PDB file of C-alpha atoms in Angstrom:
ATOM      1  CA  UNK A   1       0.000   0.000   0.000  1.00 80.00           C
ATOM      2  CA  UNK A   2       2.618   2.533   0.581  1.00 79.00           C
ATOM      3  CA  UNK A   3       4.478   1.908  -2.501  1.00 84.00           C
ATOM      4  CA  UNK A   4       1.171   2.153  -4.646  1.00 83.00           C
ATOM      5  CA  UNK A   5       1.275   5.647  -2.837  1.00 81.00           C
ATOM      6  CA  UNK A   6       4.346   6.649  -3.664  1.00 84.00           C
ATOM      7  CA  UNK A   7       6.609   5.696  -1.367  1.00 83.00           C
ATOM      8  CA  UNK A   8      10.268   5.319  -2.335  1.00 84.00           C
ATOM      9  CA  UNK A   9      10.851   2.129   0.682  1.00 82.00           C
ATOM     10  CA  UNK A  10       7.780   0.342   2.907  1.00 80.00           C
ATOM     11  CA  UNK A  11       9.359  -1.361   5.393  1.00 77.00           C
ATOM     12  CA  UNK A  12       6.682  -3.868   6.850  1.00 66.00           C
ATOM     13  CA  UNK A  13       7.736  -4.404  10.581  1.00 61.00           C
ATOM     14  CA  UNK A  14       6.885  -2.524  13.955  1.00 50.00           C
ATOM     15  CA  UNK A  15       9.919  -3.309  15.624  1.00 53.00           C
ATOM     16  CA  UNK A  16      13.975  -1.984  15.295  1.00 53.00           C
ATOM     17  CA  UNK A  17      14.664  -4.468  12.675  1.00 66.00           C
ATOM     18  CA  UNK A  18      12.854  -2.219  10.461  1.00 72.00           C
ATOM     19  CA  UNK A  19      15.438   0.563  11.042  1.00 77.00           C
ATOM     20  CA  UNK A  20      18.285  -2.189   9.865  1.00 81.00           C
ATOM     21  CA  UNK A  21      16.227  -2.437   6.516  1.00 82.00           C
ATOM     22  CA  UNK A  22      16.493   1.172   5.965  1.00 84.00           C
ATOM     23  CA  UNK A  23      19.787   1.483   6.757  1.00 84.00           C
ATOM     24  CA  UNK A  24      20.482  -1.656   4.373  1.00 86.00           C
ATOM     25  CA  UNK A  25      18.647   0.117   1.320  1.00 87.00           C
ATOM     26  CA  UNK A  26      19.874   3.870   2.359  1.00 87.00           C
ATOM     27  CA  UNK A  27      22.811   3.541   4.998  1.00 83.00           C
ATOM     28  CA  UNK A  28      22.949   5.187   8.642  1.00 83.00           C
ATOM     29  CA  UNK A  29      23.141   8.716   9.049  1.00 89.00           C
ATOM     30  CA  UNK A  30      20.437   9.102   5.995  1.00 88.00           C
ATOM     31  CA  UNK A  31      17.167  10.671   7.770  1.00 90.00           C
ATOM     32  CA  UNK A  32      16.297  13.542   8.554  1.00 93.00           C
ATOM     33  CA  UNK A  33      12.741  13.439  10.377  1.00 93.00           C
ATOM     34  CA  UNK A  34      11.461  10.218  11.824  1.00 91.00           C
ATOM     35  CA  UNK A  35       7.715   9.843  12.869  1.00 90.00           C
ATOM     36  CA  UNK A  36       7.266   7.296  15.306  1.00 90.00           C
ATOM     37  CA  UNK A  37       4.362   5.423  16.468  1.00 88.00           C
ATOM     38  CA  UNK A  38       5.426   3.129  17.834  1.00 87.00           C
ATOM     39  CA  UNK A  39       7.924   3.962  20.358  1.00 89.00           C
ATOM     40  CA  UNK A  40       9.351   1.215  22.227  1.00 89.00           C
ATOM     41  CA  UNK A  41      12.670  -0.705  20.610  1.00 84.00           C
ATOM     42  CA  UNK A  42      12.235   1.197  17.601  1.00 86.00           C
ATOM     43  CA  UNK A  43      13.679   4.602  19.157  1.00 89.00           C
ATOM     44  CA  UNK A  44      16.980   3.303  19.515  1.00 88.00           C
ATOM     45  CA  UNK A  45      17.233   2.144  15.485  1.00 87.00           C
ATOM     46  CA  UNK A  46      15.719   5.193  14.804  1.00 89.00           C
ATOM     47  CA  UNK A  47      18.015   6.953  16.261  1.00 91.00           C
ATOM     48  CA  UNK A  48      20.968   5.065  14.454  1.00 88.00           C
ATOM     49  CA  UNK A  49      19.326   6.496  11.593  1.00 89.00           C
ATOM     50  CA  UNK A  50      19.476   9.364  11.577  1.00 92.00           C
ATOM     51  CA  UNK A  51      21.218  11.991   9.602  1.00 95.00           C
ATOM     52  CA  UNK A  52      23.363  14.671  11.944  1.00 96.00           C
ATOM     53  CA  UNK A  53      20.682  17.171  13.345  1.00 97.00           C
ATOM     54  CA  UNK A  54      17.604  15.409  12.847  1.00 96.00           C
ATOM     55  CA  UNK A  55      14.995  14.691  14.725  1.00 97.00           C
ATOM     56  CA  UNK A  56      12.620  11.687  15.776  1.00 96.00           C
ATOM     57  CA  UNK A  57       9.083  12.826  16.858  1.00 96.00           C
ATOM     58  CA  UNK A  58       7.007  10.120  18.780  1.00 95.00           C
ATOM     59  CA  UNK A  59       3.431  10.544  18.195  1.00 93.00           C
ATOM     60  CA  UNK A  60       2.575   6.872  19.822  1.00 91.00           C
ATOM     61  CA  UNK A  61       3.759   4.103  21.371  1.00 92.00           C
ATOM     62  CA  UNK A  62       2.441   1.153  20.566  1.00 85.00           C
ATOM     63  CA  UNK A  63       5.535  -0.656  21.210  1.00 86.00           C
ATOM     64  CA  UNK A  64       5.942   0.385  24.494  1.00 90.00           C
ATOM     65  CA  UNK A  65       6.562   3.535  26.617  1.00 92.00           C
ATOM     66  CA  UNK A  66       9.693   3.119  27.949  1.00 93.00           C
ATOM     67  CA  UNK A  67      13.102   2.974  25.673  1.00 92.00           C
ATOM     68  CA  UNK A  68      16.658   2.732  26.162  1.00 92.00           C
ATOM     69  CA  UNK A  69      18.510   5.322  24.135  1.00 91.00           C
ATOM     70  CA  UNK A  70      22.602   5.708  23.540  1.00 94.00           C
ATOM     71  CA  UNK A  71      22.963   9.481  24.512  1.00 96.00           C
ATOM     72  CA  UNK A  72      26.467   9.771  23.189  1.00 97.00           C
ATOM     73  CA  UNK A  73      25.066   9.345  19.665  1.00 95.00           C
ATOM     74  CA  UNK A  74      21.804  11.831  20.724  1.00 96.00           C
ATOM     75  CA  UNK A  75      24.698  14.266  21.344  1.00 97.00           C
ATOM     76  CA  UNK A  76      27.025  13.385  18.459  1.00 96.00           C
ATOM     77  CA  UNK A  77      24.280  13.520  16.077  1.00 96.00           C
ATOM     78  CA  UNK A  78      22.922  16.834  17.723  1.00 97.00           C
ATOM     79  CA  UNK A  79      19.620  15.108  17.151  1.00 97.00           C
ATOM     80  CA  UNK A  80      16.143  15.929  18.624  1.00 97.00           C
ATOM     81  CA  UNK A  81      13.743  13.456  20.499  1.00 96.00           C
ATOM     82  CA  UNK A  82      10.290  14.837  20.497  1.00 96.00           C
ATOM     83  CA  UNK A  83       7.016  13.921  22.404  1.00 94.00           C
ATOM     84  CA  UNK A  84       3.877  14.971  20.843  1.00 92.00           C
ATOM     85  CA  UNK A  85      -0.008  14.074  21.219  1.00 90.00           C
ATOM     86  CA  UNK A  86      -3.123  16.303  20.401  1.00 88.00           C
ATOM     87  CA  UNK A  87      -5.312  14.671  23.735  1.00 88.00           C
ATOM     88  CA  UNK A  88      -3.162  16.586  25.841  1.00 89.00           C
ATOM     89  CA  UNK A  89      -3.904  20.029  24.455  1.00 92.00           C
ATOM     90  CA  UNK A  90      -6.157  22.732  25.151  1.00 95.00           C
ATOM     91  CA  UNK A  91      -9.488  23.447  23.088  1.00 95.00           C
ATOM     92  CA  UNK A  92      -7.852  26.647  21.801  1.00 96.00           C
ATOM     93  CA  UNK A  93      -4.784  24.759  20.838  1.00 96.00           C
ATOM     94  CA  UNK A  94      -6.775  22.034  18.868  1.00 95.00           C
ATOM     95  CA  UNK A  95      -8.714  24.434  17.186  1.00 95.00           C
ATOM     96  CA  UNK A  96      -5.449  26.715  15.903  1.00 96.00           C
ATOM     97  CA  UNK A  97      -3.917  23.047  14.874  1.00 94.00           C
ATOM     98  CA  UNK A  98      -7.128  22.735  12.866  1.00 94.00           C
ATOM     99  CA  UNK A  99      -7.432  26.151  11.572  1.00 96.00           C
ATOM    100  CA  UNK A 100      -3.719  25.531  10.094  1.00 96.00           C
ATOM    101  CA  UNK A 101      -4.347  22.032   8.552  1.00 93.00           C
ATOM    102  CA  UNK A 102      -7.461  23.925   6.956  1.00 94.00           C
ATOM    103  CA  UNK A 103      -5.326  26.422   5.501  1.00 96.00           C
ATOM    104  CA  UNK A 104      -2.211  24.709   4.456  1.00 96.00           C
ATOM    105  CA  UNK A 105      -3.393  20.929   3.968  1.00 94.00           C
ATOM    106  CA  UNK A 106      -7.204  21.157   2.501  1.00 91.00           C
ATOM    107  CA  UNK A 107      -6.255  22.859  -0.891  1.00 94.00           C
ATOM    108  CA  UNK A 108      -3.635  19.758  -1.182  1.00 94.00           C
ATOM    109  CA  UNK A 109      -7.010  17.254  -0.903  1.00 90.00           C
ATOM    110  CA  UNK A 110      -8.573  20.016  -3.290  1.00 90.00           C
ATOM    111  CA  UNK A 111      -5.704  18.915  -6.243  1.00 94.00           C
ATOM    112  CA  UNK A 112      -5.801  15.551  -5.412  1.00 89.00           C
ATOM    113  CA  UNK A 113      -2.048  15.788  -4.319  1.00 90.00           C
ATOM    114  CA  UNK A 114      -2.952  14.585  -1.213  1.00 89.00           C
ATOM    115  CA  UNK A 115      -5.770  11.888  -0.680  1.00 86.00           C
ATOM    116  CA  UNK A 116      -7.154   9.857   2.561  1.00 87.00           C
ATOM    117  CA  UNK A 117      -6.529   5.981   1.696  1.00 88.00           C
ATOM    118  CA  UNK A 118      -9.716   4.343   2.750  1.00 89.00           C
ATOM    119  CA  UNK A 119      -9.423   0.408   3.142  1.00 92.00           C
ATOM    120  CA  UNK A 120     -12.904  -0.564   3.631  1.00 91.00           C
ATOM    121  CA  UNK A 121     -15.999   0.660   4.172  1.00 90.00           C
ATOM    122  CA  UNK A 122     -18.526  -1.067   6.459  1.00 92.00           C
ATOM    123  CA  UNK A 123     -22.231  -1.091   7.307  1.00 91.00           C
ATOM    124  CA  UNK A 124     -22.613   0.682  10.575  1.00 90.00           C
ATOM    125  CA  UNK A 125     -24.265  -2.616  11.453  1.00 91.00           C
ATOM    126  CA  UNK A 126     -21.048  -4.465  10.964  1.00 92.00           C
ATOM    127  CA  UNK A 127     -18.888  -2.179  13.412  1.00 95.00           C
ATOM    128  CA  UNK A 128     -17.463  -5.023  15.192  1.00 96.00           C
ATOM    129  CA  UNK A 129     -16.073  -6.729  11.919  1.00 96.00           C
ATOM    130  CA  UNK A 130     -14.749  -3.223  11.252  1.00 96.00           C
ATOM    131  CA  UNK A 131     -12.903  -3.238  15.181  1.00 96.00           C
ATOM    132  CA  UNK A 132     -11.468  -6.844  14.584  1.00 97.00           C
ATOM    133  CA  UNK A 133      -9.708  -6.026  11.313  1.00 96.00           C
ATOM    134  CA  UNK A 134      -8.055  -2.704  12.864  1.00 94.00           C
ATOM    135  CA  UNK A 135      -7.616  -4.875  15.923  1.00 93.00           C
ATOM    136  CA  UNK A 136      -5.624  -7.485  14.160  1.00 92.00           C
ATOM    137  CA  UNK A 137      -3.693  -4.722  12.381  1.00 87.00           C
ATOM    138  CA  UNK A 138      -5.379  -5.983   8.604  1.00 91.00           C
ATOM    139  CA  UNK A 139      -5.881  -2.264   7.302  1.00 91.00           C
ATOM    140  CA  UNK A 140      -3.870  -0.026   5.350  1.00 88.00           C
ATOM    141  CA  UNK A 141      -6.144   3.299   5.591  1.00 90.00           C
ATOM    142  CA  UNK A 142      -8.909   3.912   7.559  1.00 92.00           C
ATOM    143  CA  UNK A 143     -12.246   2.036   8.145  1.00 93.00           C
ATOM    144  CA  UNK A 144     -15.054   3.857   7.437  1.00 91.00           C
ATOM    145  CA  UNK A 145     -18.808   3.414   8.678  1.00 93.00           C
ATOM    146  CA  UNK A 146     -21.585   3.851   6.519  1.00 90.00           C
ATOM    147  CA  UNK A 147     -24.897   4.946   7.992  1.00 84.00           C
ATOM    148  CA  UNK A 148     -27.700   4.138   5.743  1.00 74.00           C
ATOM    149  CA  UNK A 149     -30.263   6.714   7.739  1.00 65.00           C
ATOM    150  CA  UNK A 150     -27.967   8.873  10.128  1.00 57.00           C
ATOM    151  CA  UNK A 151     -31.031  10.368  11.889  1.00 58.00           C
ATOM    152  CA  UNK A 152     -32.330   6.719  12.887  1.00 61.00           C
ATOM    153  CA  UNK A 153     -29.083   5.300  13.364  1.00 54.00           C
ATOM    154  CA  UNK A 154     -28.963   8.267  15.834  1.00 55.00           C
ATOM    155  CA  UNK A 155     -32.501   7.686  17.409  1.00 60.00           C
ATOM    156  CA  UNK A 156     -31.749   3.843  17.563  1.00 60.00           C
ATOM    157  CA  UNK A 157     -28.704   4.551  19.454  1.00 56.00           C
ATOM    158  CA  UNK A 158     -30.011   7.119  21.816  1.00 56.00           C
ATOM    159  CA  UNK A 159     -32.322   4.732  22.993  1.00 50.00           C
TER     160      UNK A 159
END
């Protein structure tokens, strides 16, 4: 799925040993921005990574929260570990975030530069089917819900 998007390398593994496959394809010292979600063992391959002042941003961590990092090479590397999550911020924060994607993302979706890849679309009445396949990690996009008749959909579930 990445590589019909695109992508120049899709490296199909949560875990460090993805970081040796990019290094075996591009080298160490190569990257400039990592985005993370997973966290975990990958921070440390991550790290190896990258290029001399980048930086690795960690926006989950499904791997785990905790990670053992080689601070020498943080240093030598002058490189950047960042923490970031939107359910920490404020309201006004979120909507200022939003306000910018608006402005500097939604003319990209307008061009079809940038898309959303959907990988299925279910009948509201088959949520759970949709939960299991995120659950056991099957999709590559999101899983969308169709309601057939939003306003009863809404009664039904009010009630």
């Amino acid at each position: 799925a990445l590589e019909a998007a695109g992508a120049d390398l899709a490296v199909v593994t949560a875990t460090e040993n993805g970081s040796f496959e990019v290094e075996r394809q591009w080298g160490s010292d190569t990257v400039d921005v990592v985005l993370d979600p997973i966290g975990g063992s990958s921070v440390a391959g991550n790290l190896r990574l990258l290029a001399p002042g980048g930086r690795i941003v960690v926006i989950a961590t499904m791997g785990g929260a905790r990670a053992e990092i080689d601070l020498a090479m943080l240093m030598k590397k002058r490189a950047r570990l960042v923490g970031s999550t939107l359910r920490a911020r404020s309201r006004p924060e979120k909507a200022r975030l939003i306000a910018r994607f608006r402005e500097e993302c939604f003319p990209g979706f307008a061009t079809g530069r940038l898309r959303v890849n959907v990988d299925a679309v279910y009948p509201a009445t088959e949520a759970g089917l949709a939960l299991r396949r995120m659950r056991e990690n099957r999709n590559t996009g999101k899983l969308l819900l169709a309601w057939s008749d939003p306003l009863r959909a809404l009664g039904a579930a009010l009630s």
